[in-house]
Tab-separated table of C-alpha atoms in Angstrom:
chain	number	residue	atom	x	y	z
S	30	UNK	CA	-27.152	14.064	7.951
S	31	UNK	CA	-25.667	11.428	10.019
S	32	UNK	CA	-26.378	8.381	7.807
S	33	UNK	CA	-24.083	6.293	6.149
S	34	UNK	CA	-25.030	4.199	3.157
S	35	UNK	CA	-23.639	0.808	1.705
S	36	UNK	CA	-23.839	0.776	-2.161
S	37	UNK	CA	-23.829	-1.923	-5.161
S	38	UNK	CA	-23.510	-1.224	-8.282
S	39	UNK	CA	-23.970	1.926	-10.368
S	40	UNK	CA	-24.947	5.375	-8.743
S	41	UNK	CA	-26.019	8.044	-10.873
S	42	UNK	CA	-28.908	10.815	-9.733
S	43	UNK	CA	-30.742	13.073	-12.117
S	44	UNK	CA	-30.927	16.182	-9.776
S	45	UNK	CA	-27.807	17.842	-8.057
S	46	UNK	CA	-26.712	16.420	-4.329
S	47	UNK	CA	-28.537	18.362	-1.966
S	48	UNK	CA	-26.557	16.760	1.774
S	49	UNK	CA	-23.373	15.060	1.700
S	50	UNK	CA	-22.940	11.870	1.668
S	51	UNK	CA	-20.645	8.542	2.658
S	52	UNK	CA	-20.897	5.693	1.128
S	53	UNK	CA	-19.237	2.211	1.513
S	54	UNK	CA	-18.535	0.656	-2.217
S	55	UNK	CA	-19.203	-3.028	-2.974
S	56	UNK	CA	-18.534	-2.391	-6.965
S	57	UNK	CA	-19.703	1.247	-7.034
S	58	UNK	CA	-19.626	2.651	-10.810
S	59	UNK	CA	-20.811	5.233	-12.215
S	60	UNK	CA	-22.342	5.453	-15.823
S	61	UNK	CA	-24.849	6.950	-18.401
S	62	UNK	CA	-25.928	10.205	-15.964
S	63	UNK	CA	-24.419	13.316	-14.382
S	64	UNK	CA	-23.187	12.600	-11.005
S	65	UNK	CA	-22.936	16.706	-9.496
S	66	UNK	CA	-22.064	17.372	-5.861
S	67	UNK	CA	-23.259	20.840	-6.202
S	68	UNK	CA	-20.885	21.486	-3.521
S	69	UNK	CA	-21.310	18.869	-1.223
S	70	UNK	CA	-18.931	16.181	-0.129
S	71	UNK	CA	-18.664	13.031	-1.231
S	72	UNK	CA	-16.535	10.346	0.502
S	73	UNK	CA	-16.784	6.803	-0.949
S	74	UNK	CA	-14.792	4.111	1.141
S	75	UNK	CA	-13.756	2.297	-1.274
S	76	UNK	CA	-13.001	2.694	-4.768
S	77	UNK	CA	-15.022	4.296	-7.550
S	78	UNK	CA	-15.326	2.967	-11.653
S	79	UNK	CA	-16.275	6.151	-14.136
S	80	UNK	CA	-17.685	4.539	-17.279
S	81	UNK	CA	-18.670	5.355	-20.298
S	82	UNK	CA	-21.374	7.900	-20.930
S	83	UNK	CA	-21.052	8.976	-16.822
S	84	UNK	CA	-19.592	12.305	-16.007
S	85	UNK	CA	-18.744	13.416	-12.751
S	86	UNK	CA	-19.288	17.206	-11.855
S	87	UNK	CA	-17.760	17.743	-8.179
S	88	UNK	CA	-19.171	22.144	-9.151
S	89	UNK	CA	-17.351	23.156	-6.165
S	90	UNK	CA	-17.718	19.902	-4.062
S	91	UNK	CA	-15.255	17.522	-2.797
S	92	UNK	CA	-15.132	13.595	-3.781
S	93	UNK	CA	-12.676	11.486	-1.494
S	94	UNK	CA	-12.296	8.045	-3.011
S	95	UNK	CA	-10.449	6.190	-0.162
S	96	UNK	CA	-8.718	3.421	-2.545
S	97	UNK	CA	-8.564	3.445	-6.083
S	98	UNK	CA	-10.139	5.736	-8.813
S	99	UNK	CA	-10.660	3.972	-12.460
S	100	UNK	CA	-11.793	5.705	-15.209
S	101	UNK	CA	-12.662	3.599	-18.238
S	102	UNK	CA	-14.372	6.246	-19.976
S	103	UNK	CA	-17.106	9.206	-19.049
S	104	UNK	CA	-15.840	13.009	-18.235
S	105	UNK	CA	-14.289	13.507	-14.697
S	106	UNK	CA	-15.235	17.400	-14.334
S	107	UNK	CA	-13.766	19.658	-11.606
S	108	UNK	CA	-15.538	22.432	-12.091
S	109	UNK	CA	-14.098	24.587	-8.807
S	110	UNK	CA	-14.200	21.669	-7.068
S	111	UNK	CA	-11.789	18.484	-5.079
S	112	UNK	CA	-10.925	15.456	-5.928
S	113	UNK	CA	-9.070	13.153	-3.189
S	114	UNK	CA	-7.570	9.387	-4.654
S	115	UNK	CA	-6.253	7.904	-1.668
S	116	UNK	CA	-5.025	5.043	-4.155
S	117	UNK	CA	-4.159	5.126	-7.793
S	118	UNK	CA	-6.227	7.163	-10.266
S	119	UNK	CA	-6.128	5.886	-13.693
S	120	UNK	CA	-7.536	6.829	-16.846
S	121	UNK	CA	-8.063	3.430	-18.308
S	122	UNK	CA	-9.579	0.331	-18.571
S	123	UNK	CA	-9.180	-3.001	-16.688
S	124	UNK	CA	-9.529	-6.465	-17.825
S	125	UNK	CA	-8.768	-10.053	-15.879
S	126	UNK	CA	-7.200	-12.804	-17.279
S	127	UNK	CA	-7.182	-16.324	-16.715
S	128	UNK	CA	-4.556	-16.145	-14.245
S	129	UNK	CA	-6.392	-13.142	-12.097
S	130	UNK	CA	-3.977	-10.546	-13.264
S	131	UNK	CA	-5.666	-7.259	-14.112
S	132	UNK	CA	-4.358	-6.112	-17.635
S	133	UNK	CA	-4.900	-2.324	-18.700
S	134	UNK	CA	-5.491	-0.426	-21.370
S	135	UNK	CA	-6.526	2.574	-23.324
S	136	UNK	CA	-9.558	4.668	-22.057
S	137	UNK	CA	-12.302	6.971	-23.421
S	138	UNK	CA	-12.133	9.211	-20.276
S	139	UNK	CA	-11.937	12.502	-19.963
S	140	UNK	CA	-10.452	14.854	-17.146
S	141	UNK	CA	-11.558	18.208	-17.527
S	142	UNK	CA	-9.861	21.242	-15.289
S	143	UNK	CA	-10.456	23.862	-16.821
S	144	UNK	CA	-10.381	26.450	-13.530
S	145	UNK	CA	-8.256	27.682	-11.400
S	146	UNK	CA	-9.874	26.328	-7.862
S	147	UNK	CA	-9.809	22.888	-9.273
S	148	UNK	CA	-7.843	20.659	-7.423
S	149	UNK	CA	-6.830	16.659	-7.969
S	150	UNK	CA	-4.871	14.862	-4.804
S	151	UNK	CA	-3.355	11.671	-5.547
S	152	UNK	CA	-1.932	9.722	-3.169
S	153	UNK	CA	-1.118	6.819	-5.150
S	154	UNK	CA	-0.214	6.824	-8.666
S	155	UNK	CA	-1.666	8.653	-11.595
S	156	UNK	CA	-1.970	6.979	-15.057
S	157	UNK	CA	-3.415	8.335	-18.086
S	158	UNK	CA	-3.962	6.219	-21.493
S	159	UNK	CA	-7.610	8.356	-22.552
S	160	UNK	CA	-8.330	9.122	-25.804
S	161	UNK	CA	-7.616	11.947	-27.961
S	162	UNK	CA	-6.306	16.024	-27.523
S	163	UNK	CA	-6.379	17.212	-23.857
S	164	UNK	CA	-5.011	20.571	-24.547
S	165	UNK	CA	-8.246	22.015	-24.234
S	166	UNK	CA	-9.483	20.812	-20.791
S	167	UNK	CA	-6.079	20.852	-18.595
S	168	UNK	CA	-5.764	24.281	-18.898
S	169	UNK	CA	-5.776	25.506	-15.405
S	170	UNK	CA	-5.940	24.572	-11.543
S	171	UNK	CA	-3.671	22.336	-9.269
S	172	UNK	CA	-2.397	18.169	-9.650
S	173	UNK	CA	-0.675	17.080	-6.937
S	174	UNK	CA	0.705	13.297	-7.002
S	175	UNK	CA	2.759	11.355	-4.668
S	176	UNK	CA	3.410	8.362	-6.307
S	177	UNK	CA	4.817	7.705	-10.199
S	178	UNK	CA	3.567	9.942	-13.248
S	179	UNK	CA	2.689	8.188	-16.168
S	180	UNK	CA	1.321	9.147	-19.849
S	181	UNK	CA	0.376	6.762	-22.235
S	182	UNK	CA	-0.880	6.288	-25.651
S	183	UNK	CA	-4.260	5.156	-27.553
S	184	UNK	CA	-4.764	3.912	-30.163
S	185	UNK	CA	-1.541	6.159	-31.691
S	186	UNK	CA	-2.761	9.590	-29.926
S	187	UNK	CA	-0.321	10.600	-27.945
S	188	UNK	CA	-1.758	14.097	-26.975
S	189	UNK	CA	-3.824	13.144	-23.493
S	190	UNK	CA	-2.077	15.318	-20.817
S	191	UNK	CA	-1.420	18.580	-22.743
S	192	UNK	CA	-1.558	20.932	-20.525
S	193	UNK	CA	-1.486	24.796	-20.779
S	194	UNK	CA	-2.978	28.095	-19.311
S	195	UNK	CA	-1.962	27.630	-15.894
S	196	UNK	CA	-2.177	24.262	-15.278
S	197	UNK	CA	0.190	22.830	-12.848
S	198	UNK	CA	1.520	19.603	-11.510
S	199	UNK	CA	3.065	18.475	-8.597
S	200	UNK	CA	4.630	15.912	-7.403
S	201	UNK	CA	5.058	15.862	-3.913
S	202	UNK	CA	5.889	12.177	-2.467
S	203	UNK	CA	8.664	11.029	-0.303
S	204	UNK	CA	12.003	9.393	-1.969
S	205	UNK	CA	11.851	8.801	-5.511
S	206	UNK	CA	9.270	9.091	-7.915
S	207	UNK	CA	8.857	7.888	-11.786
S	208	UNK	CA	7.717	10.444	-14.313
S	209	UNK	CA	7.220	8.872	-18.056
S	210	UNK	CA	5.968	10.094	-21.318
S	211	UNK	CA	5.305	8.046	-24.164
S	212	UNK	CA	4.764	10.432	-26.657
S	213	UNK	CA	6.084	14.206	-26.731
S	214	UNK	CA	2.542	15.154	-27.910
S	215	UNK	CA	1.724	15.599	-24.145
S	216	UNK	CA	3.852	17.535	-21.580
S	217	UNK	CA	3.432	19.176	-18.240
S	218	UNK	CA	2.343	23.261	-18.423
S	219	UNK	CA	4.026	24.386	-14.866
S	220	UNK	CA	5.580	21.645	-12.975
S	221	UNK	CA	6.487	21.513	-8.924
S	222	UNK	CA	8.551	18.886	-7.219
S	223	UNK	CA	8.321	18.622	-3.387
S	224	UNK	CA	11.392	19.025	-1.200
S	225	UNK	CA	11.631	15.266	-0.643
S	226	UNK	CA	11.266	14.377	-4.069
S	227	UNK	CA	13.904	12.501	-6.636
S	228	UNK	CA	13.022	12.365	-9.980
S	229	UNK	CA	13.354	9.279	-12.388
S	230	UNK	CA	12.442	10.521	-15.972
S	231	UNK	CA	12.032	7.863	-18.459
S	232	UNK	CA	10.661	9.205	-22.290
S	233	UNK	CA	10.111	12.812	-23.648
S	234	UNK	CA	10.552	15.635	-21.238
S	235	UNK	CA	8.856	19.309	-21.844
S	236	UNK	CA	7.469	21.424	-20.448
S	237	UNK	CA	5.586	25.132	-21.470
S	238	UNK	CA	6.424	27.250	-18.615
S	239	UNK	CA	9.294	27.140	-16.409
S	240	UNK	CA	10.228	24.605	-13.604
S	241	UNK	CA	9.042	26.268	-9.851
């Protein structure tokens, strides 16, 4: 219960987490298997790569990634459960060039809340360029982001954060913060801004229930 462990490379387990765990990341990714807390914690130190073919199902756990969370591809499920970005989550992929400047682009991830004890805390930024109609799996439970806000396309979908049901968003960081759609395919459901927050809007603006 009291042990800490330092992981390379990918993590995946075929049976549900059983204790909770922290781990210290050197390249931690996950890919090709179910990751599912079963409602345990996970805290990774660190930051965390979802790829392709992974999903992660927190089922009423809690995952704290202390840096960054990228998601190149693979299903990032709530399921009644946490997640906690101390960094920037983004729904894309990353790329180096020559000059060590990490380029981004589209994604084939998918973030899935779907009920209403599901719960995302970012305390970076929160980018989303993943592929295809989201309408269907943002459709209830709580975002709450304290940096910028930022939809954009792939491939010409423009439809990844359509949320509905009773979905919300808010944004809830100190001094200003940038909201931007590219595409008026996706919208905020129920959006929240914080006492201390000021709004920069760039792009399409809608949203499907009214402003709390």
């Amino acid at each position: 219960p009291n042990t800490e462990l330092h992981w390379k490379g990918y993590i995946s387990m075929t049976s549900p987490m059983q204790h909770d765990l922290v781990i210290h990341e050197n390249g931690l990714r996950a890919s090709s298997k179910t990751l599912e807390l079963n409602g345990h914690t996970l805290k990774v130190i660190g930051s965390l790569l979802l790829e392709n073919g992974g999903t992660i199902n927190l089922n009423g756990g809690t995952l704290t990634v202390t840096e960054n969370f990228l998601q190149s591809g693979g299903t990032m499920y709530c399921n009644k459960g946490t997640l906690n970005v101390g960094g920037d989550y983004r729904i894309q992929s990353a790329t180096t060039n020559d000059d060590g400047e990490v380029i981004y682009n589209l994604s084939y991830g998918v973030l899935k809340m779907s009920k209403e004890p599901d719960r995302i805390n970012v305390g970076g930024s929160f980018v989303t360029q993943g592929n295809g109609n989201s309408s269907s799996i943002l459709t209830a439970g709580i975002m709450t982001v304290k940096g910028d806000f930022t939809q954009l396309n792939h491939n010409g979908w423009g439809d990844n954060f359509a949320a509905s049901g009773t979905h919300k968003v808010v944004l809830d960081g100190q001094g200003v913060q940038t909201v931007s759609f590219q595409n008026s395919s996706s919208f905020f459901n129920e959006l929240e801004a914080g006492p201390n927050t000021e709004l920069h809007w760039k792009g399409y603006i809608s949203m499907t229930s009214p402003m709390q």
